[in-house]
mmCIF file of C-alpha atoms in Angstrom:
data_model
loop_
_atom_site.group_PDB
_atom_site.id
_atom_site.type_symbol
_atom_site.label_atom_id
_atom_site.label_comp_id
_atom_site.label_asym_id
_atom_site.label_seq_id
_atom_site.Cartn_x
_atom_site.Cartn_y
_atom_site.Cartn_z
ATOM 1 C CA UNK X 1 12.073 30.141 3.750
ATOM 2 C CA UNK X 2 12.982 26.577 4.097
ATOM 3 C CA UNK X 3 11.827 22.953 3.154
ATOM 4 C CA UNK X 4 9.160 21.501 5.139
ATOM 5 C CA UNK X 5 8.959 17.639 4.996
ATOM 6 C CA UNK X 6 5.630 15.749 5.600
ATOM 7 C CA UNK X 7 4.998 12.129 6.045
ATOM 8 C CA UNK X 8 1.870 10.416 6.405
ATOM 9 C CA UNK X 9 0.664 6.620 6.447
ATOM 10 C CA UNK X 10 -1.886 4.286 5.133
ATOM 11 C CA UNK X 11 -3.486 7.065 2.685
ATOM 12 C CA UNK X 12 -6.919 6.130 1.942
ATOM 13 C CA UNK X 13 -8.909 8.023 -0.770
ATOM 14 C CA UNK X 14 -12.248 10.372 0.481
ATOM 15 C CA UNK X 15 -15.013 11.575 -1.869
ATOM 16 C CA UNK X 16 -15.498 14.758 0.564
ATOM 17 C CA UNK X 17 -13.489 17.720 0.552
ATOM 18 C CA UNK X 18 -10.791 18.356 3.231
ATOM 19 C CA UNK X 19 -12.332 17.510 6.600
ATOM 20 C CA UNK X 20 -11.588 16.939 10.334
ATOM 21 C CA UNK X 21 -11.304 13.367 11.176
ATOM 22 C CA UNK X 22 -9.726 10.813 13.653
ATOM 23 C CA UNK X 23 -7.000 10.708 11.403
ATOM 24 C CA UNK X 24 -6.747 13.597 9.322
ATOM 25 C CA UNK X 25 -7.231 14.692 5.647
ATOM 26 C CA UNK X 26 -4.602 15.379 3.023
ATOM 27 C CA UNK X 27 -5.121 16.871 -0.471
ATOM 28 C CA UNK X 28 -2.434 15.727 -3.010
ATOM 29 C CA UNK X 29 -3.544 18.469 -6.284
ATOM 30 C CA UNK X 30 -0.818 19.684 -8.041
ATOM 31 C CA UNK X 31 1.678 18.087 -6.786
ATOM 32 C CA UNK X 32 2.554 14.783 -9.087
ATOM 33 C CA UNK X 33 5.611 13.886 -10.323
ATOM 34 C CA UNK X 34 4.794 10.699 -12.048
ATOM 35 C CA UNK X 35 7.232 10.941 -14.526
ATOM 36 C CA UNK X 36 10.197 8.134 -15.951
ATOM 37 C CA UNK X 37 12.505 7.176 -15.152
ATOM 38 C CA UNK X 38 11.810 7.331 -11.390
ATOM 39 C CA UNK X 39 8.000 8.260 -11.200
ATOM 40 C CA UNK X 40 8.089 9.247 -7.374
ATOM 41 C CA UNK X 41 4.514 9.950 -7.241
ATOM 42 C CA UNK X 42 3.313 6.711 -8.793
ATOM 43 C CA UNK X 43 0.727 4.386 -7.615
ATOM 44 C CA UNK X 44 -1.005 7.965 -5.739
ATOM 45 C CA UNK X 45 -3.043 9.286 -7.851
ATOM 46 C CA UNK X 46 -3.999 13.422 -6.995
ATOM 47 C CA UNK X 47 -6.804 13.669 -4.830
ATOM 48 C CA UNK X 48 -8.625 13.867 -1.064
ATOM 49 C CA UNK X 49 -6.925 11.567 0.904
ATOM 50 C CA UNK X 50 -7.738 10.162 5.043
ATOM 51 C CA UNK X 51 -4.513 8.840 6.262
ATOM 52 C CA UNK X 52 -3.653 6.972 10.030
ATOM 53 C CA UNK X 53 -0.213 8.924 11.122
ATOM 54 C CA UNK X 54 1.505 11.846 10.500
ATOM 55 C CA UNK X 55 5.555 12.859 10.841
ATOM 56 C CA UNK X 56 7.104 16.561 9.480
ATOM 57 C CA UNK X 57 9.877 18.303 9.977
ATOM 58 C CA UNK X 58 11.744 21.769 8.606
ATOM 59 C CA UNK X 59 14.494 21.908 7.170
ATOM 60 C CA UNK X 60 15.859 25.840 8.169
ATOM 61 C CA UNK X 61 16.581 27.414 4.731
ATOM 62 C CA UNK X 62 16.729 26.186 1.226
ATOM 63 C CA UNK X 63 19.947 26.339 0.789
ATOM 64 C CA UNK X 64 20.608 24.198 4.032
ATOM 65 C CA UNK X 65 18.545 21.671 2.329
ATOM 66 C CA UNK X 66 20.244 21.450 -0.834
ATOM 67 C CA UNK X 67 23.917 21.290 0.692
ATOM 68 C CA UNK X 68 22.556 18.409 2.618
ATOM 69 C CA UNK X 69 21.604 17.146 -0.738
ATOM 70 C CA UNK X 70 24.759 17.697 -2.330
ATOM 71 C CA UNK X 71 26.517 16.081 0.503
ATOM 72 C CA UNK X 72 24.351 13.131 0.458
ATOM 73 C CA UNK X 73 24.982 13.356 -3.238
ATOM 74 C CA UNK X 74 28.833 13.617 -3.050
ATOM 75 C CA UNK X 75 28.724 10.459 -0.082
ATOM 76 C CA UNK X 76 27.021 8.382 -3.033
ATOM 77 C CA UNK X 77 30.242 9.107 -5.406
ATOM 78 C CA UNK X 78 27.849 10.653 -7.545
ATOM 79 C CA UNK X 79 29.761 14.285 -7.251
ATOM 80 C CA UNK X 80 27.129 17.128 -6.825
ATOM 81 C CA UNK X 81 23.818 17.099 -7.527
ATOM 82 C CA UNK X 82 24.030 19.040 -10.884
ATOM 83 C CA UNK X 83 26.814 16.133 -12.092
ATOM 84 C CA UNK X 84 24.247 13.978 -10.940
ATOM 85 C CA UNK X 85 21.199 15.217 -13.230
ATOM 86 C CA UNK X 86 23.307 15.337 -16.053
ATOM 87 C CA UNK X 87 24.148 12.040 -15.463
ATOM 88 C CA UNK X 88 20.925 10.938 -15.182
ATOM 89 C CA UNK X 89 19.789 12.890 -17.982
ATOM 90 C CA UNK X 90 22.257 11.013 -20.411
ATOM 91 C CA UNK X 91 20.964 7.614 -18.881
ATOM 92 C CA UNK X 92 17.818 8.459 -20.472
ATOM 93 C CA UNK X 93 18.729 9.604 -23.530
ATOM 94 C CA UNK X 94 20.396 6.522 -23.823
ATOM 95 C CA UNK X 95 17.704 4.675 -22.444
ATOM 96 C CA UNK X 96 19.792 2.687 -20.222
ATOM 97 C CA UNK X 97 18.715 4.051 -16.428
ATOM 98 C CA UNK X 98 15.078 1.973 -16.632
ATOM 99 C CA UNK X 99 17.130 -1.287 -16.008
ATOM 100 C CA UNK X 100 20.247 0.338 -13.668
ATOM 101 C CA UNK X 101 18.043 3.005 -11.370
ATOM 102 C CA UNK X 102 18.588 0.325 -8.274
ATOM 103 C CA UNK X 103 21.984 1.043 -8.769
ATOM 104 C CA UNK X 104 21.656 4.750 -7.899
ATOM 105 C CA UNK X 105 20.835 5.151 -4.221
ATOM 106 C CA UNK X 106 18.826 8.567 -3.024
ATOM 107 C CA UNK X 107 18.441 8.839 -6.909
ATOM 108 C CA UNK X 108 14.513 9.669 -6.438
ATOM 109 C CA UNK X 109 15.134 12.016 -3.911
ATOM 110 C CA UNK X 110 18.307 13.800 -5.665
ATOM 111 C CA UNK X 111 16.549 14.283 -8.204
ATOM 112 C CA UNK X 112 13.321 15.277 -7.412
ATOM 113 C CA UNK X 113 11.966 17.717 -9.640
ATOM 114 C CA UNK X 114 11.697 21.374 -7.690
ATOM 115 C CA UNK X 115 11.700 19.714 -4.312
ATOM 116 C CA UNK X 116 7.899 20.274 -4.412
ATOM 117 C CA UNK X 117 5.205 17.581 -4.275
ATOM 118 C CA UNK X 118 5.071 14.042 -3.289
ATOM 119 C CA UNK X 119 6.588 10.751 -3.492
ATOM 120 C CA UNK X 120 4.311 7.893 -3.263
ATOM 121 C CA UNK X 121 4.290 4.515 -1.350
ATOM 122 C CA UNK X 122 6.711 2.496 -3.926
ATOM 123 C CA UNK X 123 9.166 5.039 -4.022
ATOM 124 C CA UNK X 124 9.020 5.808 0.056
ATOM 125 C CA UNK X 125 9.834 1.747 0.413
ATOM 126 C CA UNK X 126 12.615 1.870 -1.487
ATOM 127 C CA UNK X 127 14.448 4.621 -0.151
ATOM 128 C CA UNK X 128 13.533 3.923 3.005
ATOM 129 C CA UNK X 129 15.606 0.637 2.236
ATOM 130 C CA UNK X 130 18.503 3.590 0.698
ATOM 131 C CA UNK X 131 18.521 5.253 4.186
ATOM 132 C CA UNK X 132 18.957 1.823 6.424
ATOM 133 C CA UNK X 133 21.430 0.499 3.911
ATOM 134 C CA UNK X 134 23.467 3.670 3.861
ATOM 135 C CA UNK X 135 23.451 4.673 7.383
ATOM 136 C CA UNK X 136 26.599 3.794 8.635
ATOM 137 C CA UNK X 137 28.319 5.459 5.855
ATOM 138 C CA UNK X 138 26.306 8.513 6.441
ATOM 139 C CA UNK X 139 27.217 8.362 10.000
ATOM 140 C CA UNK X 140 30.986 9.076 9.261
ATOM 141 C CA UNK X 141 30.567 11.109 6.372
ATOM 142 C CA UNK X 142 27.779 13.872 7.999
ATOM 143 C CA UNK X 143 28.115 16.521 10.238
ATOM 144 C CA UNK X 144 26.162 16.156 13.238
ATOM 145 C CA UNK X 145 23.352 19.080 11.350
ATOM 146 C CA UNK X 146 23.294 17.020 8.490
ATOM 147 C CA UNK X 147 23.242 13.292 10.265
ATOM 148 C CA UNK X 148 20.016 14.661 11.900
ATOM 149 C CA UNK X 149 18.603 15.569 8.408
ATOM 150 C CA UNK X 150 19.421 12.078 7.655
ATOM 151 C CA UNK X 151 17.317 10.658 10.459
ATOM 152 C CA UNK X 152 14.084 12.645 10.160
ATOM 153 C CA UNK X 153 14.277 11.543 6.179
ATOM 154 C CA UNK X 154 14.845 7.740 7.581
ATOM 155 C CA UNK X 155 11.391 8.132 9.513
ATOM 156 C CA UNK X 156 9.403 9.839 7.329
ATOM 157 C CA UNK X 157 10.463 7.395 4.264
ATOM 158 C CA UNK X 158 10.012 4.422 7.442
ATOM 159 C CA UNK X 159 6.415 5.958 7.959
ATOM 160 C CA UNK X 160 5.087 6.571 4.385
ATOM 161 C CA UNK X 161 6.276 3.191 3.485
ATOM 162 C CA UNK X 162 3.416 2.372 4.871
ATOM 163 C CA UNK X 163 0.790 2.911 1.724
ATOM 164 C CA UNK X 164 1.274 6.550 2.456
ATOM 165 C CA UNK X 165 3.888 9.024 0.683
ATOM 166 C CA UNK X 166 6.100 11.686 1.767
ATOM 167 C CA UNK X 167 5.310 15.673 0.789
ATOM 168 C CA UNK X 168 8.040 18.131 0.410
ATOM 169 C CA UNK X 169 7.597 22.392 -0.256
#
């Protein structure tokens, strides 16, 4: 079983259950992670959703997605992603990461809790603005399987930046 990545744009919020439409319908129950220090879900609140587009791609297995993530990880200087948590984890202990986080590229997305649920519009923009700004980095530190990871997370951060979010399971 792998990781399936959805994007979707301009979410808007619907009374009625999940629906056909011109657009489409997306329900967001479950699935928050609006917690500090990087509160990837905030500003969506769960819910019915319409939204305008739509992006998704698979990622293979699990365990191709989190070498990808440990090699994004490692291209950061961060180490692996465990190093990384702990890291993080002493940050807010010490109550220091609130004021530093910008410092820590692909942080929201390292350490997303599970890799299940979503990450909302304010999150999305700002590492959509991680991908661009690391992409010629990426481009000589990737394989070619994990370069094109790389690009369908660049688009569906790109899309969702777009008052939508971005759904991973």
């Amino acid at each position: 079983m792998g990781t399936v990545v959805k994007s979707y744009s301009r979410l808007s919020p619907t009374r009625r259950g999940i629906e056909s439409s011109t657009s489409g319908t997306l329900s967001l129950f479950g699935k928050n992670h609006d917690i500090p220090p990087y509160r990837q879900s905030h500003g969506i609140d769960p819910g019915n959703y319409l939204f305008d587009r739509y992006f998704e791609f698979n990622i293979e297995t699990y365990s191709q997605y989190s070498h990808w993530r440990n090699n994004l990880s490692t291209m950061m200087g961060y180490g692996n992603i465990r190093d990384h948590w702990n890291r993080i984890d002493r940050m807010i202990i010490l109550d220091s990461i609130l004021d530093e986080k910008e410092n820590y590229p692909f942080s929201e997305l390292l350490c997303f809790p599970d890799n299940m649920g979503f990450i909302g519009t304010e999150c999305c923009q700002k590492l959509y603005q991680d991908f661009i700004e690391n992409e010629k980095h990426a481009i000589v530190f990737m394989s070619q399987d994990h370069i094109t990871i790389y690009y369908y997370f660049k688009k569906s951060f790109e899309l969702a930046s777009d008052g939508g979010c971005v759904l991973l399971n």
